[in-house]
Amino acid sequence: MDAPDLGDVTWRKSTRSGANGNCLEAADLQHMIAIRDSKDPGGPALIFTTGGWAAFVEGIKGGEGSR
């Protein structure tokens, strides 16, 4: 599958994001979710299926990946 064109998407970040710039931004691509580092908007983005993103979020909520 070809990478989606991210040039015209609307990026959002949490309203809870602080002013320190350590934020992720997300874009809804219909059946996929793109995530990027707000400090590097021209850099790479991770692309998840909507199901993959939901599983990732649930894993974080459940403590996966915590130290």
PDB file of N, CA, C and O in Angstrom:
ATOM      1  N   MET A   1       0.849  -1.173   0.000  1.00  0.00           N
ATOM      2  CA  MET A   1       0.000   0.000   0.000  1.00  0.00           C
ATOM      3  C   MET A   1       0.895   1.236   0.000  1.00  0.00           C
ATOM      4  O   MET A   1       1.876   1.311   0.721  1.00  0.00           O
ATOM      5  N   ASP A   2       0.545   2.215  -0.812  1.00  0.00           N
ATOM      6  CA  ASP A   2       1.285   3.465  -0.863  1.00  0.00           C
ATOM      7  C   ASP A   2       0.996   4.307   0.363  1.00  0.00           C
ATOM      8  O   ASP A   2      -0.096   4.269   0.923  1.00  0.00           O
ATOM      9  N   ALA A   3       1.988   5.099   0.760  1.00  0.00           N
ATOM     10  CA  ALA A   3       1.805   6.004   1.896  1.00  0.00           C
ATOM     11  C   ALA A   3       0.801   7.088   1.510  1.00  0.00           C
ATOM     12  O   ALA A   3       0.815   7.586   0.385  1.00  0.00           O
ATOM     13  N   PRO A   4      -0.099   7.450   2.419  1.00  0.00           N
ATOM     14  CA  PRO A   4      -1.082   8.500   2.119  1.00  0.00           C
ATOM     15  C   PRO A   4      -0.406   9.865   2.009  1.00  0.00           C
ATOM     16  O   PRO A   4       0.636  10.104   2.619  1.00  0.00           O
ATOM     17  N   ASP A   5      -0.999  10.738   1.223  1.00  0.00           N
ATOM     18  CA  ASP A   5      -0.524  12.118   1.097  1.00  0.00           C
ATOM     19  C   ASP A   5      -0.971  12.884   2.333  1.00  0.00           C
ATOM     20  O   ASP A   5      -2.159  12.997   2.607  1.00  0.00           O
ATOM     21  N   LEU A   6      -0.023  13.400   3.090  1.00  0.00           N
ATOM     22  CA  LEU A   6      -0.338  14.109   4.328  1.00  0.00           C
ATOM     23  C   LEU A   6      -0.294  15.620   4.158  1.00  0.00           C
ATOM     24  O   LEU A   6      -0.414  16.353   5.138  1.00  0.00           O
ATOM     25  N   GLY A   7      -0.157  16.084   2.923  1.00  0.00           N
ATOM     26  CA  GLY A   7      -0.014  17.516   2.672  1.00  0.00           C
ATOM     27  C   GLY A   7      -1.243  18.347   2.988  1.00  0.00           C
ATOM     28  O   GLY A   7      -1.120  19.501   3.386  1.00  0.00           O
ATOM     29  N   ASP A   8      -2.416  17.791   2.843  1.00  0.00           N
ATOM     30  CA  ASP A   8      -3.644  18.570   3.027  1.00  0.00           C
ATOM     31  C   ASP A   8      -4.482  18.123   4.220  1.00  0.00           C
ATOM     32  O   ASP A   8      -5.650  18.483   4.304  1.00  0.00           O
ATOM     33  N   VAL A   9      -3.904  17.360   5.125  1.00  0.00           N
ATOM     34  CA  VAL A   9      -4.692  16.898   6.271  1.00  0.00           C
ATOM     35  C   VAL A   9      -4.685  17.948   7.380  1.00  0.00           C
ATOM     36  O   VAL A   9      -3.812  18.810   7.432  1.00  0.00           O
ATOM     37  N   THR A  10      -5.670  17.862   8.243  1.00  0.00           N
ATOM     38  CA  THR A  10      -5.753  18.751   9.393  1.00  0.00           C
ATOM     39  C   THR A  10      -5.165  18.034  10.599  1.00  0.00           C
ATOM     40  O   THR A  10      -5.652  16.983  11.003  1.00  0.00           O
ATOM     41  N   TRP A  11      -4.100  18.600  11.136  1.00  0.00           N
ATOM     42  CA  TRP A  11      -3.446  18.036  12.307  1.00  0.00           C
ATOM     43  C   TRP A  11      -4.028  18.658  13.569  1.00  0.00           C
ATOM     44  O   TRP A  11      -4.294  19.848  13.606  1.00  0.00           O
ATOM     45  N   ARG A  12      -4.222  17.836  14.594  1.00  0.00           N
ATOM     46  CA  ARG A  12      -4.764  18.310  15.878  1.00  0.00           C
ATOM     47  C   ARG A  12      -3.861  17.839  16.998  1.00  0.00           C
ATOM     48  O   ARG A  12      -3.247  16.780  16.896  1.00  0.00           O
ATOM     49  N   LYS A  13      -3.809  18.622  18.068  1.00  0.00           N
ATOM     50  CA  LYS A  13      -3.148  18.151  19.272  1.00  0.00           C
ATOM     51  C   LYS A  13      -4.071  18.397  20.451  1.00  0.00           C
ATOM     52  O   LYS A  13      -4.991  19.214  20.379  1.00  0.00           O
ATOM     53  N   SER A  14      -3.819  17.701  21.508  1.00  0.00           N
ATOM     54  CA  SER A  14      -4.675  17.771  22.680  1.00  0.00           C
ATOM     55  C   SER A  14      -4.748  19.183  23.231  1.00  0.00           C
ATOM     56  O   SER A  14      -3.747  19.906  23.255  1.00  0.00           O
ATOM     57  N   THR A  15      -5.919  19.554  23.696  1.00  0.00           N
ATOM     58  CA  THR A  15      -6.066  20.850  24.358  1.00  0.00           C
ATOM     59  C   THR A  15      -5.332  20.850  25.696  1.00  0.00           C
ATOM     60  O   THR A  15      -5.101  21.904  26.262  1.00  0.00           O
ATOM     61  N   ARG A  16      -4.945  19.685  26.173  1.00  0.00           N
ATOM     62  CA  ARG A  16      -4.187  19.569  27.422  1.00  0.00           C
ATOM     63  C   ARG A  16      -2.683  19.690  27.197  1.00  0.00           C
ATOM     64  O   ARG A  16      -1.908  19.601  28.137  1.00  0.00           O
ATOM     65  N   SER A  17      -2.272  19.859  25.960  1.00  0.00           N
ATOM     66  CA  SER A  17      -0.845  19.997  25.667  1.00  0.00           C
ATOM     67  C   SER A  17      -0.312  21.275  26.283  1.00  0.00           C
ATOM     68  O   SER A  17      -0.938  22.323  26.210  1.00  0.00           O
ATOM     69  N   GLY A  18       0.842  21.173  26.872  1.00  0.00           N
ATOM     70  CA  GLY A  18       1.469  22.339  27.483  1.00  0.00           C
ATOM     71  C   GLY A  18       2.230  23.153  26.453  1.00  0.00           C
ATOM     72  O   GLY A  18       2.289  22.827  25.269  1.00  0.00           O
ATOM     73  N   ALA A  19       2.839  24.207  26.916  1.00  0.00           N
ATOM     74  CA  ALA A  19       3.585  25.104  26.044  1.00  0.00           C
ATOM     75  C   ALA A  19       5.013  24.627  25.801  1.00  0.00           C
ATOM     76  O   ALA A  19       5.757  25.270  25.079  1.00  0.00           O
ATOM     77  N   ASN A  20       5.407  23.483  26.375  1.00  0.00           N
ATOM     78  CA  ASN A  20       6.783  23.014  26.247  1.00  0.00           C
ATOM     79  C   ASN A  20       7.092  22.387  24.883  1.00  0.00           C
ATOM     80  O   ASN A  20       8.234  22.096  24.591  1.00  0.00           O
ATOM     81  N   GLY A  21       6.088  22.140  24.067  1.00  0.00           N
ATOM     82  CA  GLY A  21       6.303  21.611  22.730  1.00  0.00           C
ATOM     83  C   GLY A  21       6.487  20.112  22.647  1.00  0.00           C
ATOM     84  O   GLY A  21       6.749  19.583  21.576  1.00  0.00           O
ATOM     85  N   ASN A  22       6.363  19.398  23.751  1.00  0.00           N
ATOM     86  CA  ASN A  22       6.487  17.943  23.739  1.00  0.00           C
ATOM     87  C   ASN A  22       5.135  17.314  23.464  1.00  0.00           C
ATOM     88  O   ASN A  22       4.511  16.733  24.337  1.00  0.00           O
ATOM     89  N   CYS A  23       4.673  17.451  22.239  1.00  0.00           N
ATOM     90  CA  CYS A  23       3.313  17.026  21.904  1.00  0.00           C
ATOM     91  C   CYS A  23       3.318  16.117  20.680  1.00  0.00           C
ATOM     92  O   CYS A  23       4.192  16.199  19.822  1.00  0.00           O
ATOM     93  N   LEU A  24       2.298  15.310  20.607  1.00  0.00           N
ATOM     94  CA  LEU A  24       1.987  14.575  19.389  1.00  0.00           C
ATOM     95  C   LEU A  24       0.809  15.250  18.731  1.00  0.00           C
ATOM     96  O   LEU A  24      -0.064  15.788  19.403  1.00  0.00           O
ATOM     97  N   GLU A  25       0.794  15.206  17.424  1.00  0.00           N
ATOM     98  CA  GLU A  25      -0.357  15.691  16.664  1.00  0.00           C
ATOM     99  C   GLU A  25      -0.936  14.509  15.904  1.00  0.00           C
ATOM    100  O   GLU A  25      -0.204  13.618  15.478  1.00  0.00           O
ATOM    101  N   ALA A  26      -2.244  14.503  15.754  1.00  0.00           N
ATOM    102  CA  ALA A  26      -2.937  13.420  15.065  1.00  0.00           C
ATOM    103  C   ALA A  26      -3.759  13.967  13.915  1.00  0.00           C
ATOM    104  O   ALA A  26      -4.254  15.092  13.976  1.00  0.00           O
ATOM    105  N   ALA A  27      -3.884  13.166  12.876  1.00  0.00           N
ATOM    106  CA  ALA A  27      -4.721  13.512  11.733  1.00  0.00           C
ATOM    107  C   ALA A  27      -5.593  12.309  11.393  1.00  0.00           C
ATOM    108  O   ALA A  27      -5.107  11.176  11.339  1.00  0.00           O
ATOM    109  N   ASP A  28      -6.860  12.552  11.173  1.00  0.00           N
ATOM    110  CA  ASP A  28      -7.814  11.503  10.783  1.00  0.00           C
ATOM    111  C   ASP A  28      -7.762  11.351   9.279  1.00  0.00           C
ATOM    112  O   ASP A  28      -8.027  12.301   8.538  1.00  0.00           O
ATOM    113  N   LEU A  29      -7.418  10.158   8.815  1.00  0.00           N
ATOM    114  CA  LEU A  29      -7.316   9.868   7.384  1.00  0.00           C
ATOM    115  C   LEU A  29      -8.408   8.906   6.937  1.00  0.00           C
ATOM    116  O   LEU A  29      -8.179   8.044   6.117  1.00  0.00           O
ATOM    117  N   GLN A  30      -9.572   9.029   7.462  1.00  0.00           N
ATOM    118  CA  GLN A  30     -10.728   8.169   7.232  1.00  0.00           C
ATOM    119  C   GLN A  30     -10.538   6.802   7.864  1.00  0.00           C
ATOM    120  O   GLN A  30     -11.036   6.563   8.935  1.00  0.00           O
ATOM    121  N   HIS A  31      -9.810   5.887   7.249  1.00  0.00           N
ATOM    122  CA  HIS A  31      -9.636   4.543   7.798  1.00  0.00           C
ATOM    123  C   HIS A  31      -8.270   4.363   8.443  1.00  0.00           C
ATOM    124  O   HIS A  31      -7.892   3.243   8.766  1.00  0.00           O
ATOM    125  N   MET A  32      -7.547   5.472   8.611  1.00  0.00           N
ATOM    126  CA  MET A  32      -6.224   5.435   9.226  1.00  0.00           C
ATOM    127  C   MET A  32      -6.052   6.682  10.100  1.00  0.00           C
ATOM    128  O   MET A  32      -6.784   7.656   9.952  1.00  0.00           O
ATOM    129  N   ILE A  33      -5.072   6.615  10.989  1.00  0.00           N
ATOM    130  CA  ILE A  33      -4.718   7.738  11.845  1.00  0.00           C
ATOM    131  C   ILE A  33      -3.226   7.994  11.647  1.00  0.00           C
ATOM    132  O   ILE A  33      -2.420   7.054  11.700  1.00  0.00           O
ATOM    133  N   ALA A  34      -2.868   9.239  11.421  1.00  0.00           N
ATOM    134  CA  ALA A  34      -1.460   9.623  11.308  1.00  0.00           C
ATOM    135  C   ALA A  34      -1.059  10.351  12.590  1.00  0.00           C
ATOM    136  O   ALA A  34      -1.828  11.149  13.123  1.00  0.00           O
ATOM    137  N   ILE A  35       0.145  10.071  13.068  1.00  0.00           N
ATOM    138  CA  ILE A  35       0.682  10.689  14.279  1.00  0.00           C
ATOM    139  C   ILE A  35       2.049  11.265  13.936  1.00  0.00           C
ATOM    140  O   ILE A  35       2.856  10.619  13.265  1.00  0.00           O
ATOM    141  N   ARG A  36       2.319  12.495  14.414  1.00  0.00           N
ATOM    142  CA  ARG A  36       3.632  13.095  14.194  1.00  0.00           C
ATOM    143  C   ARG A  36       4.057  13.889  15.427  1.00  0.00           C
ATOM    144  O   ARG A  36       3.245  14.222  16.291  1.00  0.00           O
ATOM    145  N   ASP A  37       5.327  14.223  15.477  1.00  0.00           N
ATOM    146  CA  ASP A  37       5.908  15.030  16.542  1.00  0.00           C
ATOM    147  C   ASP A  37       5.642  16.496  16.205  1.00  0.00           C
ATOM    148  O   ASP A  37       6.026  16.970  15.135  1.00  0.00           O
ATOM    149  N   SER A  38       5.022  17.222  17.121  1.00  0.00           N
ATOM    150  CA  SER A  38       4.686  18.626  16.837  1.00  0.00           C
ATOM    151  C   SER A  38       5.927  19.498  16.662  1.00  0.00           C
ATOM    152  O   SER A  38       5.860  20.543  16.025  1.00  0.00           O
ATOM    153  N   LYS A  39       7.069  19.077  17.209  1.00  0.00           N
ATOM    154  CA  LYS A  39       8.303  19.848  17.054  1.00  0.00           C
ATOM    155  C   LYS A  39       8.919  19.671  15.669  1.00  0.00           C
ATOM    156  O   LYS A  39       9.793  20.427  15.277  1.00  0.00           O
ATOM    157  N   ASP A  40       8.480  18.656  14.928  1.00  0.00           N
ATOM    158  CA  ASP A  40       9.041  18.349  13.618  1.00  0.00           C
ATOM    159  C   ASP A  40       7.912  18.075  12.617  1.00  0.00           C
ATOM    160  O   ASP A  40       7.762  16.964  12.127  1.00  0.00           O
ATOM    161  N   PRO A  41       7.107  19.104  12.306  1.00  0.00           N
ATOM    162  CA  PRO A  41       5.944  18.872  11.447  1.00  0.00           C
ATOM    163  C   PRO A  41       6.290  18.385  10.043  1.00  0.00           C
ATOM    164  O   PRO A  41       5.469  17.749   9.395  1.00  0.00           O
ATOM    165  N   GLY A  42       7.491  18.634   9.576  1.00  0.00           N
ATOM    166  CA  GLY A  42       7.889  18.140   8.262  1.00  0.00           C
ATOM    167  C   GLY A  42       8.551  16.787   8.307  1.00  0.00           C
ATOM    168  O   GLY A  42       8.918  16.220   7.277  1.00  0.00           O
ATOM    169  N   GLY A  43       8.694  16.237   9.520  1.00  0.00           N
ATOM    170  CA  GLY A  43       9.354  14.950   9.693  1.00  0.00           C
ATOM    171  C   GLY A  43       8.413  13.784   9.426  1.00  0.00           C
ATOM    172  O   GLY A  43       7.297  13.957   8.924  1.00  0.00           O
ATOM    173  N   PRO A  44       8.852  12.599   9.773  1.00  0.00           N
ATOM    174  CA  PRO A  44       8.048  11.405   9.498  1.00  0.00           C
ATOM    175  C   PRO A  44       6.791  11.347  10.359  1.00  0.00           C
ATOM    176  O   PRO A  44       6.710  11.962  11.411  1.00  0.00           O
ATOM    177  N   ALA A  45       5.834  10.591   9.880  1.00  0.00           N
ATOM    178  CA  ALA A  45       4.591  10.343  10.616  1.00  0.00           C
ATOM    179  C   ALA A  45       4.389   8.840  10.709  1.00  0.00           C
ATOM    180  O   ALA A  45       4.768   8.097   9.807  1.00  0.00           O
ATOM    181  N   LEU A  46       3.823   8.407  11.811  1.00  0.00           N
ATOM    182  CA  LEU A  46       3.413   7.013  11.959  1.00  0.00           C
ATOM    183  C   LEU A  46       1.978   6.894  11.476  1.00  0.00           C
ATOM    184  O   LEU A  46       1.147   7.746  11.792  1.00  0.00           O
ATOM    185  N   ILE A  47       1.684   5.847  10.736  1.00  0.00           N
ATOM    186  CA  ILE A  47       0.333   5.629  10.212  1.00  0.00           C
ATOM    187  C   ILE A  47      -0.217   4.349  10.832  1.00  0.00           C
ATOM    188  O   ILE A  47       0.408   3.295  10.751  1.00  0.00           O
ATOM    189  N   PHE A  48      -1.361   4.462  11.472  1.00  0.00           N
ATOM    190  CA  PHE A  48      -2.040   3.331  12.091  1.00  0.00           C
ATOM    191  C   PHE A  48      -3.379   3.103  11.388  1.00  0.00           C
ATOM    192  O   PHE A  48      -4.032   4.067  10.986  1.00  0.00           O
ATOM    193  N   THR A  49      -3.813   1.851  11.313  1.00  0.00           N
ATOM    194  CA  THR A  49      -5.214   1.613  10.974  1.00  0.00           C
ATOM    195  C   THR A  49      -6.028   2.099  12.170  1.00  0.00           C
ATOM    196  O   THR A  49      -5.493   2.238  13.276  1.00  0.00           O
ATOM    197  N   THR A  50      -7.305   2.346  11.986  1.00  0.00           N
ATOM    198  CA  THR A  50      -8.104   2.794  13.123  1.00  0.00           C
ATOM    199  C   THR A  50      -8.141   1.719  14.218  1.00  0.00           C
ATOM    200  O   THR A  50      -8.085   2.029  15.400  1.00  0.00           O
ATOM    201  N   GLY A  51      -8.184   0.449  13.823  1.00  0.00           N
ATOM    202  CA  GLY A  51      -8.158  -0.635  14.805  1.00  0.00           C
ATOM    203  C   GLY A  51      -6.817  -0.718  15.515  1.00  0.00           C
ATOM    204  O   GLY A  51      -6.759  -0.957  16.727  1.00  0.00           O
ATOM    205  N   GLY A  52      -5.736  -0.528  14.783  1.00  0.00           N
ATOM    206  CA  GLY A  52      -4.406  -0.535  15.374  1.00  0.00           C
ATOM    207  C   GLY A  52      -4.217   0.611  16.356  1.00  0.00           C
ATOM    208  O   GLY A  52      -3.627   0.445  17.425  1.00  0.00           O
ATOM    209  N   TRP A  53      -4.747   1.788  15.998  1.00  0.00           N
ATOM    210  CA  TRP A  53      -4.653   2.941  16.894  1.00  0.00           C
ATOM    211  C   TRP A  53      -5.463   2.697  18.166  1.00  0.00           C
ATOM    212  O   TRP A  53      -5.011   2.977  19.263  1.00  0.00           O
ATOM    213  N   ALA A  54      -6.671   2.144  18.022  1.00  0.00           N
ATOM    214  CA  ALA A  54      -7.508   1.858  19.193  1.00  0.00           C
ATOM    215  C   ALA A  54      -6.801   0.868  20.120  1.00  0.00           C
ATOM    216  O   ALA A  54      -6.807   1.043  21.346  1.00  0.00           O
ATOM    217  N   ALA A  55      -6.159  -0.153  19.555  1.00  0.00           N
ATOM    218  CA  ALA A  55      -5.437  -1.129  20.367  1.00  0.00           C
ATOM    219  C   ALA A  55      -4.243  -0.476  21.064  1.00  0.00           C
ATOM    220  O   ALA A  55      -3.966  -0.761  22.235  1.00  0.00           O
ATOM    221  N   PHE A  56      -3.536   0.408  20.373  1.00  0.00           N
ATOM    222  CA  PHE A  56      -2.407   1.129  20.963  1.00  0.00           C
ATOM    223  C   PHE A  56      -2.865   1.971  22.149  1.00  0.00           C
ATOM    224  O   PHE A  56      -2.276   1.915  23.229  1.00  0.00           O
ATOM    225  N   VAL A  57      -3.938   2.724  21.968  1.00  0.00           N
ATOM    226  CA  VAL A  57      -4.457   3.583  23.042  1.00  0.00           C
ATOM    227  C   VAL A  57      -4.904   2.740  24.230  1.00  0.00           C
ATOM    228  O   VAL A  57      -4.596   3.062  25.389  1.00  0.00           O
ATOM    229  N   GLU A  58      -5.600   1.642  23.981  1.00  0.00           N
ATOM    230  CA  GLU A  58      -6.045   0.774  25.077  1.00  0.00           C
ATOM    231  C   GLU A  58      -4.848   0.174  25.807  1.00  0.00           C
ATOM    232  O   GLU A  58      -4.866   0.029  27.024  1.00  0.00           O
ATOM    233  N   GLY A  59      -3.799  -0.168  25.072  1.00  0.00           N
ATOM    234  CA  GLY A  59      -2.603  -0.700  25.693  1.00  0.00           C
ATOM    235  C   GLY A  59      -1.952   0.326  26.613  1.00  0.00           C
ATOM    236  O   GLY A  59      -1.515  -0.004  27.722  1.00  0.00           O
ATOM    237  N   ILE A  60      -1.882   1.559  26.171  1.00  0.00           N
ATOM    238  CA  ILE A  60      -1.318   2.625  27.005  1.00  0.00           C
ATOM    239  C   ILE A  60      -2.173   2.819  28.253  1.00  0.00           C
ATOM    240  O   ILE A  60      -1.654   2.930  29.368  1.00  0.00           O
ATOM    241  N   LYS A  61      -3.474   2.850  28.081  1.00  0.00           N
ATOM    242  CA  LYS A  61      -4.371   3.014  29.240  1.00  0.00           C
ATOM    243  C   LYS A  61      -4.201   1.851  30.223  1.00  0.00           C
ATOM    244  O   LYS A  61      -4.342   2.047  31.430  1.00  0.00           O
ATOM    245  N   GLY A  62      -3.914   0.684  29.706  1.00  0.00           N
ATOM    246  CA  GLY A  62      -3.749  -0.492  30.558  1.00  0.00           C
ATOM    247  C   GLY A  62      -2.367  -0.628  31.150  1.00  0.00           C
ATOM    248  O   GLY A  62      -2.078  -1.598  31.848  1.00  0.00           O
ATOM    249  N   GLY A  63      -1.482   0.303  30.843  1.00  0.00           N
ATOM    250  CA  GLY A  63      -0.153   0.278  31.444  1.00  0.00           C
ATOM    251  C   GLY A  63       0.933  -0.338  30.592  1.00  0.00           C
ATOM    252  O   GLY A  63       2.086  -0.397  31.011  1.00  0.00           O
ATOM    253  N   GLU A  64       0.633  -0.804  29.390  1.00  0.00           N
ATOM    254  CA  GLU A  64       1.674  -1.350  28.533  1.00  0.00           C
ATOM    255  C   GLU A  64       2.665  -0.247  28.166  1.00  0.00           C
ATOM    256  O   GLU A  64       2.277   0.883  27.911  1.00  0.00           O
ATOM    257  N   GLY A  65       3.904  -0.588  28.160  1.00  0.00           N
ATOM    258  CA  GLY A  65       4.922   0.375  27.784  1.00  0.00           C
ATOM    259  C   GLY A  65       5.387   1.264  28.930  1.00  0.00           C
ATOM    260  O   GLY A  65       6.300   2.059  28.754  1.00  0.00           O
ATOM    261  N   SER A  66       4.774   1.149  30.091  1.00  0.00           N
ATOM    262  CA  SER A  66       5.217   1.968  31.214  1.00  0.00           C
ATOM    263  C   SER A  66       6.431   1.312  31.868  1.00  0.00           C
ATOM    264  O   SER A  66       6.627   0.113  31.784  1.00  0.00           O
ATOM    265  N   ARG A  67       7.215   2.113  32.513  1.00  0.00           N
ATOM    266  CA  ARG A  67       8.436   1.594  33.139  1.00  0.00           C
ATOM    267  C   ARG A  67       8.234   1.351  34.594  1.00  0.00           C
ATOM    268  O   ARG A  67       7.552   1.893  35.304  1.00  0.00           O
TER     269      ARG A  67
END
